[in-house]
Short mmCIF file of C-alpha atoms in Angstrom, two decimals:
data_model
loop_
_atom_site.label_atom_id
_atom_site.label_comp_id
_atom_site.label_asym_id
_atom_site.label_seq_id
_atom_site.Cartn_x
_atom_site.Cartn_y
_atom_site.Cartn_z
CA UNK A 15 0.00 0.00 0.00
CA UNK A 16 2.71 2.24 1.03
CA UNK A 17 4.22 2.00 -3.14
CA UNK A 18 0.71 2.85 -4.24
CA UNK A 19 0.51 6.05 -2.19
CA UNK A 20 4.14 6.77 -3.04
CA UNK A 21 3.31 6.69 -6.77
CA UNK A 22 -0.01 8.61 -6.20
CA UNK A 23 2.55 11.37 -4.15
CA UNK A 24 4.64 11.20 -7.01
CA UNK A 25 2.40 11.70 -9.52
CA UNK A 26 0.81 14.16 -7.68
CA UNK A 27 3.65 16.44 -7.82
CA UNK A 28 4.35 15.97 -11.51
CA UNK A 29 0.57 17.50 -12.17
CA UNK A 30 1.74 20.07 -9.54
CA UNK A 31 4.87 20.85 -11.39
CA UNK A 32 2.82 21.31 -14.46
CA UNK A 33 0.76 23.54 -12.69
CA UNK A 34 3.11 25.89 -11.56
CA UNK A 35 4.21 26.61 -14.98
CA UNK A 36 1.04 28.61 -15.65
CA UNK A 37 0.70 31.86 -14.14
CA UNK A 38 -1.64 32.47 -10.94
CA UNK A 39 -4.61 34.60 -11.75
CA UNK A 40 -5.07 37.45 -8.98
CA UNK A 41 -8.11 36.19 -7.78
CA UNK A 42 -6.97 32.43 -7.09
CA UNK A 43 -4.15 33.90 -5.40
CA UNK A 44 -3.65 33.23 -1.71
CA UNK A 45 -4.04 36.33 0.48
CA UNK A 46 -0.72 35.74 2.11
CA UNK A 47 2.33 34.00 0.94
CA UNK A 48 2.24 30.48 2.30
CA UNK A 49 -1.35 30.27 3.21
CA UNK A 50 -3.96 28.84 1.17
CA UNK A 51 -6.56 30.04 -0.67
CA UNK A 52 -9.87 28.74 0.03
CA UNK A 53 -10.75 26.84 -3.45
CA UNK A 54 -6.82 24.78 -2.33
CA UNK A 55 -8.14 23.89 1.18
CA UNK A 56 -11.73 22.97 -0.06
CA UNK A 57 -9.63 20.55 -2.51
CA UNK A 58 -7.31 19.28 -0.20
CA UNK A 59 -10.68 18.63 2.24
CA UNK A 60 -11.87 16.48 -0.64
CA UNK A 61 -9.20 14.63 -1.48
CA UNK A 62 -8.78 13.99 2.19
CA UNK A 63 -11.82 12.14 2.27
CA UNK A 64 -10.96 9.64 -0.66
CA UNK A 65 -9.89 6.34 -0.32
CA UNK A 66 -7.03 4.57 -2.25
CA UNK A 67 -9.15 3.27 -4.51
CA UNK A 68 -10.71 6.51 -5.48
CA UNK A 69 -7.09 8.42 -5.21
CA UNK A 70 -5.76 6.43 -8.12
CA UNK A 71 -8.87 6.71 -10.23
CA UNK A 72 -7.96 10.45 -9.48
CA UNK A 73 -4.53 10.13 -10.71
CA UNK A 74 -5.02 8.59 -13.91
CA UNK A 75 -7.63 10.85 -14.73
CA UNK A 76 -5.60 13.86 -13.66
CA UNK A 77 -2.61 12.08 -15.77
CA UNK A 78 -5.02 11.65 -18.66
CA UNK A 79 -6.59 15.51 -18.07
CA UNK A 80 -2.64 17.19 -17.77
CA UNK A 81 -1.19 14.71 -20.36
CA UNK A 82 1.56 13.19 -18.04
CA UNK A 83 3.32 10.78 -19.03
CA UNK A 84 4.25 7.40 -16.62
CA UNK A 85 7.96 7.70 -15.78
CA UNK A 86 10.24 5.36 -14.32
CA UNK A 87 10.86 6.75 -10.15
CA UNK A 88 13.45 5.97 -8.04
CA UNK A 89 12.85 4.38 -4.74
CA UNK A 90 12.03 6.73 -1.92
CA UNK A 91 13.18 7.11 1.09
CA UNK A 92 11.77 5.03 4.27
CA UNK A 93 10.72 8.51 6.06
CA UNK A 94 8.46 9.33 3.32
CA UNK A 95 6.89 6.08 2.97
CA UNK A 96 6.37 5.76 6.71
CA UNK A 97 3.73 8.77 6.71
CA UNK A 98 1.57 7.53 4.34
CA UNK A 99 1.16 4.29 6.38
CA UNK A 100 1.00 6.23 9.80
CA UNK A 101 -2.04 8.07 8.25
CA UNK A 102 -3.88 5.16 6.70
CA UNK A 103 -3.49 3.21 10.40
CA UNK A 104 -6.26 4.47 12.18
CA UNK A 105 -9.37 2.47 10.64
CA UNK A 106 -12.64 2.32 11.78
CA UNK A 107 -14.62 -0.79 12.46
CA UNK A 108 -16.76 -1.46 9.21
CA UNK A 109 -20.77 -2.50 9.69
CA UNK A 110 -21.24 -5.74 10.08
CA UNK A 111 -22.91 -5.47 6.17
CA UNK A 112 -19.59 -3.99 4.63
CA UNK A 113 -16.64 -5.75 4.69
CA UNK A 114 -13.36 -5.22 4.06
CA UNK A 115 -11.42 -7.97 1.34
CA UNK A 116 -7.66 -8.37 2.54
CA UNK A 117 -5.50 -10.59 -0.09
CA UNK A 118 -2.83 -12.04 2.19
CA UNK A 119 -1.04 -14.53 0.28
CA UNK A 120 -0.12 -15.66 -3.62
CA UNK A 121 1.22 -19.19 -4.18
CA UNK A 122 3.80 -18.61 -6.20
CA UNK A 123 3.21 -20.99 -9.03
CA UNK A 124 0.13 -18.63 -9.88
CA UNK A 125 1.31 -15.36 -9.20
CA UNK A 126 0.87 -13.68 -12.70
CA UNK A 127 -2.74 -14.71 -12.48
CA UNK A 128 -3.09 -13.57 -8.85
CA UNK A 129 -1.62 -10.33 -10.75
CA UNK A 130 -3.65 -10.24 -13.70
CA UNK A 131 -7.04 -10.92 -11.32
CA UNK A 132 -5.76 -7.67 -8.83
CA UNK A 133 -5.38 -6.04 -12.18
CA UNK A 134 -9.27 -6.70 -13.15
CA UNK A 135 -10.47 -6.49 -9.45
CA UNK A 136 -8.83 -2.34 -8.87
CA UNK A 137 -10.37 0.23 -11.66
CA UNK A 138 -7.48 2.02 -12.84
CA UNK A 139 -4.54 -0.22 -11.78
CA UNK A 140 -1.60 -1.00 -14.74
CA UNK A 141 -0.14 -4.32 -14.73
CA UNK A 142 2.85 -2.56 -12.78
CA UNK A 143 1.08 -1.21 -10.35
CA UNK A 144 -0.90 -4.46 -9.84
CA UNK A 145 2.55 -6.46 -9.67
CA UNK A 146 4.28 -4.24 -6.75
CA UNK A 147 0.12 -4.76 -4.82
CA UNK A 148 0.97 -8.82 -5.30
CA UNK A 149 4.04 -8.32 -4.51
CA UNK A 150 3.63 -6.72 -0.80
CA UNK A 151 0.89 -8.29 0.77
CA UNK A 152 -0.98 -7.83 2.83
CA UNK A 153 -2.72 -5.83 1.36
CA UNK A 154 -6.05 -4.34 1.04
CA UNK A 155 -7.79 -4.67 -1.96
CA UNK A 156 -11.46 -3.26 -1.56
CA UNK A 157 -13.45 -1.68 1.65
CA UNK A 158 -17.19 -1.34 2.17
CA UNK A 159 -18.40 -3.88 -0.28
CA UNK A 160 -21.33 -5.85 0.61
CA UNK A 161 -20.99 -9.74 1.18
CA UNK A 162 -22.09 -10.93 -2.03
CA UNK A 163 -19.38 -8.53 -3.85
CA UNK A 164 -16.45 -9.78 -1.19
CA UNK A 165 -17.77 -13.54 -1.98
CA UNK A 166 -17.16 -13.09 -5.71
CA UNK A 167 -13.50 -11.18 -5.34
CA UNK A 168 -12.40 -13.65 -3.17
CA UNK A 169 -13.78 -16.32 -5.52
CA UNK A 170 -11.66 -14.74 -8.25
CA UNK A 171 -8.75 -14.39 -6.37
CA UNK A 172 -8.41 -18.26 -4.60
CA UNK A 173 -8.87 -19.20 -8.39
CA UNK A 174 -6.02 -17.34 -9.48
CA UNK A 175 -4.11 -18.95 -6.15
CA UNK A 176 -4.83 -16.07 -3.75
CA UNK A 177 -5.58 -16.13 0.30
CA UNK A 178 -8.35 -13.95 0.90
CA UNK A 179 -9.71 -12.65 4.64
CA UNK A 180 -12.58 -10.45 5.11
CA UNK A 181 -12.51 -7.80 8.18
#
């Protein structure tokens, strides 16, 4: 989880990048240097509120909107990829009519099918990005899904050789 989060950071800051190359109409402007305006805090409330699902379907779209293009990133370091997992730590205790579908384990013999099902399972997820989720598991693959939806991923993924736990 903590790769998907750095990649959505990272790609983040390329449309942010891009961004900054356009100039700042007076009126968008923050009053002061280094506080926000209001329209940035009512996005960064927003964004706040998605989940990691939701905040890659955001970054593709904002990749496909800004025209980035997927580049290559170096590894980054542990302190920035410790944040991202402090802040995803505190969950709440789901209904007992949602659950939450945890893939804990590929055989190995099947792993590019475990792969290929993660792949099919997360809107939005490249085969690379579904390879480094197989790759460190745990991990959680969908929250707040009702029992007959968890039935049929975990169906999908103990076909493709996966170990699936509901919470």
């Amino acid at each position: 989880r903590a790769a998907a989060f750095r990649t959505q950071i990272q790609s983040l800051r390329s449309a942010a990048r891009c961004l900054s190359l356009h100039p700042v109409k007076r009126e968008d402007a923050s009053p002061k240097p280094g506080t926000p305006s209001p329209k940035i805090k009512n996005l960064v409330e927003e964004i706040a509120k998605l989940n990691l699902l939701e905040v890659a379907e955001l970054n593709e779209q904002l990749k496909v909107k800004l025209n980035i293009k997927d580049v290559p990133m170096a590894v980054a370091a542990a302190p920035a990829a410790a944040a991202p997992a402090a802040a995803a730590a505190p969950a709440e205790p789901a209904a007992p009519t949602s659950f939450t579908v945890k893939l804990t384990k590929v055989d190995a013999k099947t792993k590019v099918k475990a792969i290929k099902a993660v792949k099919d399972l997360i809107p939005g997820l490249n085969l690379v990005e579904a390879k480094k989720f197989v790759e460190e598991l745990p991990q959680v693959l969908k929250k707040d899904v009702s029992k007959e939806e968890a039935e049929k991923i975990k169906a999908a993924l103990v076909e493709a050789g996966g170990e699936v736990v509901f919470e």
